[in-house]
CSV table of C-alpha atoms and ligand atoms in Angstrom, one decimal:
chain,number,residue,atom,x,y,z
A,1,MET,CA,0.0,0.0,0.0
A,2,SER,CA,1.6,3.3,-0.9
A,3,VAL,CA,0.8,6.8,-2.2
A,4,TYR,CA,3.2,9.7,-2.9
A,5,ILE,CA,3.2,12.4,-0.3
A,6,GLY,CA,4.4,16.0,-0.1
A,7,ASN,CA,3.3,19.5,0.6
A,8,HIS,CA,3.1,23.0,-1.0
A,9,LEU,CA,6.6,24.5,-1.6
A,10,SER,CA,7.7,28.0,-2.4
A,11,SER,CA,8.9,28.3,-6.0
A,12,SER,CA,11.0,31.4,-5.2
A,13,GLY,CA,14.3,29.5,-5.5
A,14,GLY,CA,13.3,27.7,-8.8
A,15,PHE,CA,12.5,24.1,-9.7
A,16,LEU,CA,15.6,22.2,-8.5
A,17,ALA,CA,15.5,24.0,-5.2
A,18,MET,CA,11.9,22.7,-4.7
A,19,GLY,CA,13.0,19.1,-5.5
A,20,LYS,CA,15.7,19.4,-2.9
A,21,ALA,CA,13.4,21.0,-0.3
A,22,ALA,CA,10.9,18.2,-0.9
A,23,MET,CA,13.6,15.5,-0.2
A,24,ALA,CA,14.7,17.3,2.9
A,25,LEU,CA,11.2,17.0,4.2
A,26,GLY,CA,10.9,13.3,3.3
A,27,ALA,CA,8.5,14.0,0.4
A,28,ASP,CA,8.4,12.3,-3.0
A,29,THR,CA,6.0,14.7,-4.7
A,30,PHE,CA,5.0,18.4,-4.0
A,31,ALA,CA,2.8,21.2,-5.1
A,32,PHE,CA,3.8,24.7,-6.1
A,33,PHE,CA,2.2,27.8,-7.5
A,34,THR,CA,2.9,28.4,-11.1
A,35,ARG,CA,3.1,32.2,-10.4
A,36,ASN,CA,2.4,34.6,-7.6
A,37,PRO,CA,-0.8,33.1,-5.9
A,38,ARG,CA,-2.3,36.4,-5.0
A,39,GLY,CA,-1.2,38.4,-8.0
A,40,GLY,CA,-0.5,36.5,-11.1
A,41,ALA,CA,3.0,37.7,-12.1
A,42,ALA,CA,5.1,34.8,-13.4
A,43,LYS,CA,8.9,34.4,-13.2
A,44,GLU,CA,11.0,33.5,-16.2
A,45,ILE,CA,11.6,29.8,-16.4
A,46,VAL,CA,15.2,28.5,-16.7
A,47,PRO,CA,15.0,25.4,-18.9
A,48,GLU,CA,18.2,23.9,-17.3
A,49,ASP,CA,16.6,24.3,-13.9
A,50,ALA,CA,13.5,22.4,-15.0
A,51,GLU,CA,15.7,19.6,-16.5
A,52,ALA,CA,17.7,19.4,-13.3
A,53,LEU,CA,14.4,18.8,-11.3
A,54,ILE,CA,13.2,16.2,-13.8
A,55,LYS,CA,16.5,14.3,-13.3
A,56,LEU,CA,16.4,14.5,-9.5
A,57,MET,CA,12.8,13.3,-9.6
A,58,LYS,CA,13.7,10.3,-11.7
A,59,GLU,CA,16.7,9.4,-9.6
A,60,ASN,CA,14.6,9.5,-6.5
A,61,SER,CA,11.4,7.9,-7.7
A,62,PHE,CA,9.1,10.9,-7.3
A,63,GLY,CA,5.4,10.7,-8.1
A,64,VAL,CA,3.6,13.1,-10.4
A,65,LEU,CA,3.7,16.8,-9.3
A,66,VAL,CA,0.5,18.8,-8.6
A,67,ALA,CA,1.0,22.5,-9.6
A,68,HIS,CA,-1.6,24.9,-8.4
A,69,ALA,CA,-3.1,27.9,-10.3
A,70,PRO,CA,-3.1,31.3,-8.5
A,71,TYR,CA,-6.1,32.1,-6.3
A,72,THR,CA,-6.8,35.1,-8.4
A,73,MET,CA,-7.8,32.9,-11.3
A,74,ASN,CA,-11.6,32.9,-11.9
A,75,VAL,CA,-12.4,31.7,-15.4
A,76,CYS,CA,-16.2,32.0,-14.7
A,77,ALA,CA,-16.1,35.5,-13.2
A,78,ALA,CA,-19.0,37.8,-13.9
A,79,LYS,CA,-16.7,40.6,-15.0
A,80,GLU,CA,-15.3,40.1,-18.5
A,81,ASP,CA,-11.9,41.6,-17.8
A,82,ILE,CA,-11.3,39.2,-14.9
A,83,ARG,CA,-12.5,36.3,-17.0
A,84,GLU,CA,-10.2,37.2,-19.9
A,85,PHE,CA,-7.2,37.7,-17.5
A,86,SER,CA,-7.9,34.3,-16.0
A,87,ARG,CA,-8.4,32.5,-19.3
A,88,ASN,CA,-5.1,33.9,-20.5
A,89,MET,CA,-3.3,32.9,-17.3
A,90,LEU,CA,-4.6,29.3,-17.7
A,91,LYS,CA,-3.5,29.1,-21.3
A,92,GLU,CA,-0.1,30.7,-20.5
A,93,ASP,CA,0.4,28.3,-17.6
A,94,MET,CA,0.0,25.3,-19.9
A,95,ALA,CA,3.0,26.7,-21.9
A,96,ARG,CA,5.0,27.0,-18.7
A,97,MET,CA,4.1,23.5,-17.6
A,98,GLU,CA,5.6,22.1,-20.8
A,99,TYR,CA,9.0,22.6,-19.1
A,100,LEU,CA,7.9,19.8,-16.8
A,101,PRO,CA,5.9,17.5,-19.1
A,102,GLY,CA,3.6,14.8,-17.7
A,103,ASN,CA,2.6,16.5,-14.5
A,104,TYR,CA,-0.7,17.8,-13.1
A,105,TYR,CA,-2.1,21.4,-12.9
A,106,ASN,CA,-4.8,21.9,-10.4
A,107,PHE,CA,-7.2,24.8,-10.4
A,108,HIS,CA,-10.3,26.0,-8.6
A,109,PRO,CA,-13.3,25.8,-11.0
A,110,GLY,CA,-14.2,29.3,-9.9
A,111,ALA,CA,-16.9,31.5,-8.3
A,112,HIS,CA,-20.0,32.3,-10.3
A,113,VAL,CA,-20.6,35.5,-8.3
A,114,GLY,CA,-24.3,35.5,-8.7
A,115,GLN,CA,-24.5,34.2,-12.3
A,116,GLY,CA,-25.4,30.7,-11.2
A,117,SER,CA,-23.6,27.4,-11.9
A,118,ASP,CA,-25.5,27.0,-15.2
A,119,VAL,CA,-23.8,30.0,-16.6
A,120,ALA,CA,-20.5,29.3,-14.9
A,121,ILE,CA,-20.0,25.6,-16.0
A,122,PRO,CA,-19.8,26.3,-19.8
A,123,LEU,CA,-17.5,29.2,-19.1
A,124,ILE,CA,-15.1,27.0,-17.1
A,125,ALA,CA,-15.2,24.2,-19.7
A,126,ASP,CA,-14.6,26.8,-22.5
A,127,ALA,CA,-11.5,28.1,-20.6
A,128,VAL,CA,-10.1,24.6,-20.3
A,129,ASN,CA,-10.8,23.9,-24.0
A,130,ASN,CA,-9.0,27.1,-24.8
A,131,ALA,CA,-6.0,26.1,-22.8
A,132,LEU,CA,-5.8,22.4,-23.8
A,133,THR,CA,-4.4,21.6,-27.2
A,134,GLU,CA,-3.0,18.3,-28.6
A,135,ASP,CA,0.6,19.4,-27.8
A,136,VAL,CA,-0.1,20.0,-24.1
A,137,HIS,CA,1.5,17.3,-21.9
A,138,THR,CA,-0.2,18.3,-18.7
A,139,THR,CA,-3.4,17.0,-17.2
A,140,ILE,CA,-5.6,19.8,-15.8
A,141,LEU,CA,-7.3,18.9,-12.5
A,142,LEU,CA,-10.5,20.4,-11.3
A,143,GLU,CA,-10.4,20.7,-7.5
A,144,THR,CA,-13.4,19.7,-5.5
A,145,MET,CA,-14.5,22.8,-3.5
A,146,ALA,CA,-16.2,23.4,-0.1
A,147,GLY,CA,-18.9,25.5,-1.6
A,148,LYS,CA,-17.9,28.7,0.2
A,149,GLY,CA,-19.7,31.8,-1.3
A,150,SER,CA,-20.6,31.0,-4.9
A,151,GLU,CA,-17.9,28.5,-5.5
A,152,VAL,CA,-18.5,26.0,-8.4
A,153,GLY,CA,-17.4,22.4,-7.9
A,154,ARG,CA,-18.8,21.6,-4.5
A,155,THR,CA,-20.9,18.7,-5.9
A,156,PHE,CA,-19.5,15.8,-7.9
A,157,GLU,CA,-22.3,16.6,-10.4
A,158,GLU,CA,-20.9,20.0,-11.1
A,159,ILE,CA,-17.5,18.6,-11.7
A,160,ARG,CA,-18.9,16.0,-14.0
A,161,ALA,CA,-20.8,18.7,-15.9
A,162,ILE,CA,-17.6,20.6,-16.6
A,163,ILE,CA,-15.7,17.4,-17.7
A,164,ASP,CA,-18.6,16.5,-20.0
A,165,ARG,CA,-17.9,19.7,-21.9
A,166,VAL,CA,-14.1,19.3,-22.1
A,167,GLU,CA,-13.0,18.2,-25.6
A,168,LEU,CA,-9.6,16.5,-24.8
A,169,LYS,CA,-10.9,14.0,-22.3
A,170,ASP,CA,-7.5,12.4,-21.7
A,171,LYS,CA,-6.1,15.7,-20.3
A,172,ILE,CA,-8.8,16.4,-17.7
A,173,GLY,CA,-9.1,15.0,-14.2
A,174,VAL,CA,-10.0,15.8,-10.6
A,175,CYS,CA,-8.1,16.6,-7.4
A,176,LEU,CA,-10.0,15.5,-4.3
A,177,ASP,CA,-9.5,17.9,-1.4
A,178,THR,CA,-10.5,16.1,1.9
A,179,CYS,CA,-11.2,19.3,3.8
A,180,HIS,CA,-13.3,20.7,1.0
A,181,ILE,CA,-15.5,17.6,0.4
A,182,TRP,CA,-16.0,17.2,4.2
A,183,ASP,CA,-17.0,20.9,4.5
A,184,GLY,CA,-19.0,20.5,1.3
A,185,GLY,CA,-21.2,17.7,2.6
A,186,TYR,CA,-19.5,14.4,1.7
A,187,ASP,CA,-19.2,12.3,4.9
A,188,ILE,CA,-15.7,10.8,4.6
A,189,VAL,CA,-15.7,10.2,8.3
A,190,GLY,CA,-18.9,8.1,8.6
A,191,ASN,CA,-19.0,6.6,5.1
A,192,LEU,CA,-15.8,6.9,3.1
A,193,ASP,CA,-16.7,3.9,0.9
A,194,GLY,CA,-20.0,5.4,0.1
A,195,VAL,CA,-18.4,8.7,-0.9
A,196,MET,CA,-15.9,6.9,-3.1
A,197,ARG,CA,-18.7,4.9,-4.7
A,198,GLU,CA,-20.7,8.1,-5.3
A,199,PHE,CA,-17.6,9.7,-6.9
A,200,ASP,CA,-17.3,6.6,-9.1
A,201,ASP,CA,-21.0,6.7,-10.1
A,202,VAL,CA,-21.1,10.4,-10.9
A,203,ILE,CA,-17.6,11.2,-12.2
A,204,GLY,CA,-15.7,7.9,-12.5
A,205,LEU,CA,-12.7,6.9,-10.3
A,206,ASP,CA,-10.5,6.9,-13.4
A,207,ARG,CA,-10.7,10.7,-13.3
A,208,LEU,CA,-9.4,10.9,-9.7
A,209,LYS,CA,-5.7,11.8,-10.2
A,210,ALA,CA,-4.6,13.5,-7.0
A,211,VAL,CA,-5.6,14.2,-3.4
A,212,HIS,CA,-5.2,17.3,-1.2
A,213,ILE,CA,-5.0,15.7,2.3
A,214,ASN,CA,-6.1,18.2,4.9
A,215,ASP,CA,-8.0,18.0,8.2
A,216,SER,CA,-10.8,20.6,8.7
A,217,LYS,CA,-11.4,23.3,11.4
A,218,ASN,CA,-15.2,22.9,10.6
A,219,GLU,CA,-17.9,20.5,11.4
A,220,PHE,CA,-19.5,18.5,8.6
A,221,ASN,CA,-21.3,20.3,5.8
A,222,THR,CA,-20.6,23.8,6.9
A,223,HIS,CA,-19.4,25.0,3.4
A,224,LYS,CA,-16.5,26.9,4.9
A,225,ASP,CA,-13.1,25.7,3.9
A,226,ARG,CA,-10.6,26.2,6.7
A,227,HIS,CA,-7.8,23.6,6.8
A,228,GLU,CA,-6.5,22.1,10.0
A,229,LEU,CA,-3.4,20.0,10.9
A,230,ILE,CA,-3.7,16.3,10.2
A,231,GLY,CA,-5.5,14.6,13.1
A,232,LYS,CA,-6.4,17.9,14.9
A,233,GLY,CA,-9.6,18.7,13.2
A,234,PHE,CA,-13.2,17.4,12.7
A,235,ILE,CA,-12.1,14.8,10.1
A,236,GLY,CA,-9.6,13.2,12.4
A,237,GLU,CA,-6.7,10.8,12.1
A,238,ASP,CA,-8.8,7.6,11.6
A,239,ALA,CA,-10.7,8.9,8.6
A,240,LEU,CA,-7.6,10.4,7.0
A,241,LYS,CA,-5.8,7.2,7.5
A,242,ALA,CA,-8.6,5.3,5.7
A,243,VAL,CA,-8.3,7.8,2.8
A,244,VAL,CA,-4.5,7.2,2.5
A,245,ARG,CA,-5.2,3.4,2.6
A,246,HIS,CA,-8.1,3.4,0.2
A,247,PRO,CA,-7.6,1.0,-2.7
A,248,ALA,CA,-8.8,3.4,-5.3
A,249,LEU,CA,-6.2,6.0,-4.3
A,250,GLN,CA,-3.0,4.0,-4.3
A,251,GLY,CA,-0.1,5.4,-6.3
A,252,LYS,CA,-1.6,8.9,-6.4
A,253,PRO,CA,0.2,12.1,-5.3
A,254,PHE,CA,-1.2,13.3,-1.9
A,255,ILE,CA,-0.5,17.0,-1.1
A,256,LEU,CA,-0.6,18.5,2.4
A,257,GLU,CA,-2.1,22.0,2.6
A,258,THR,CA,-2.2,22.1,6.4
A,259,PRO,CA,-1.3,25.3,8.4
A,260,ASN,CA,2.3,24.2,9.1
A,261,ASP,CA,6.0,25.1,9.0
A,262,ASP,CA,8.7,22.9,7.6
A,263,GLU,CA,9.1,20.9,10.8
A,264,GLY,CA,5.4,20.3,10.9
A,265,TYR,CA,5.2,19.1,7.3
A,266,ALA,CA,8.1,16.7,7.9
A,267,LEU,CA,6.3,15.3,10.8
A,268,GLU,CA,3.0,14.9,8.9
A,269,ILE,CA,4.8,13.3,6.0
A,270,LYS,CA,6.3,10.8,8.4
A,271,THR,CA,3.0,10.1,10.0
A,272,ILE,CA,1.3,9.5,6.7
A,273,ARG,CA,4.1,7.2,5.6
A,274,SER,CA,3.6,5.2,8.7
A,275,TRP,CA,0.0,4.6,7.6
A,276,MET,CA,1.0,3.1,4.3
A,277,VAL,CA,1.8,-0.4,5.7
B,1,FE,FE1,-6.7,24.6,-4.0
B,2,FE,FE1,-6.9,22.1,-1.8
B,3,ZN,ZN1,-9.1,24.9,0.9
């Protein structure tokens, strides 16, 4: 039984530095923002730096990486300028990801800000179709959301509706965030198998590519989205252990997004590794 495990790392020192930082924490995958998460400005990529990371990952049997789009991205925004800015960012990020081919790029489907999901879903799919071309070697992942505000992607049905409209089906998948689905109303504490079955029925487990493993500061179904340290929140250690050990999730990259420093991440990575036996 094994999954890949890592956490969000700062990309300020470049690619190879992230690979080394991951190894220092005991990780064999990691997440990083493709650009400033709150702004959107992107640093120049040094091709040799990307190649050095690819080499390090190969030599140390890393799993697939899970890049994260900036929070400012909202491809279904009501305002056209925000929508255009976001669509362009998504497209540009696909070009940037080509320096690290074969990895994942996770993004929040977006907030419909009053337009309703019916309007938002085709806009999201259209932005993905605009970004994905035959020569893209990245799989875009839609992240399951908590349903805070007007977030799209709280229900498996909404995620499915977006995927249905994506043209290049081999380049679209889902990243399951444990804090988000718990806050969003999927009871992974009381009925993990049932939730996984529902995911399979509605979306298909073959689309589930990565996991954000977080505990939650909130009780079930509160639609809030506040991450907690592993084992310290309302999801708890037993339920998170069952997620790590779930047969459908073996071999996937698991990313910690817990409120932590390096020492805390190293400890959580160690704990999660101890669950893999
Ligand atoms: Fe996220
Ligand atoms: Fe997440
Ligand atoms: Zn979150």
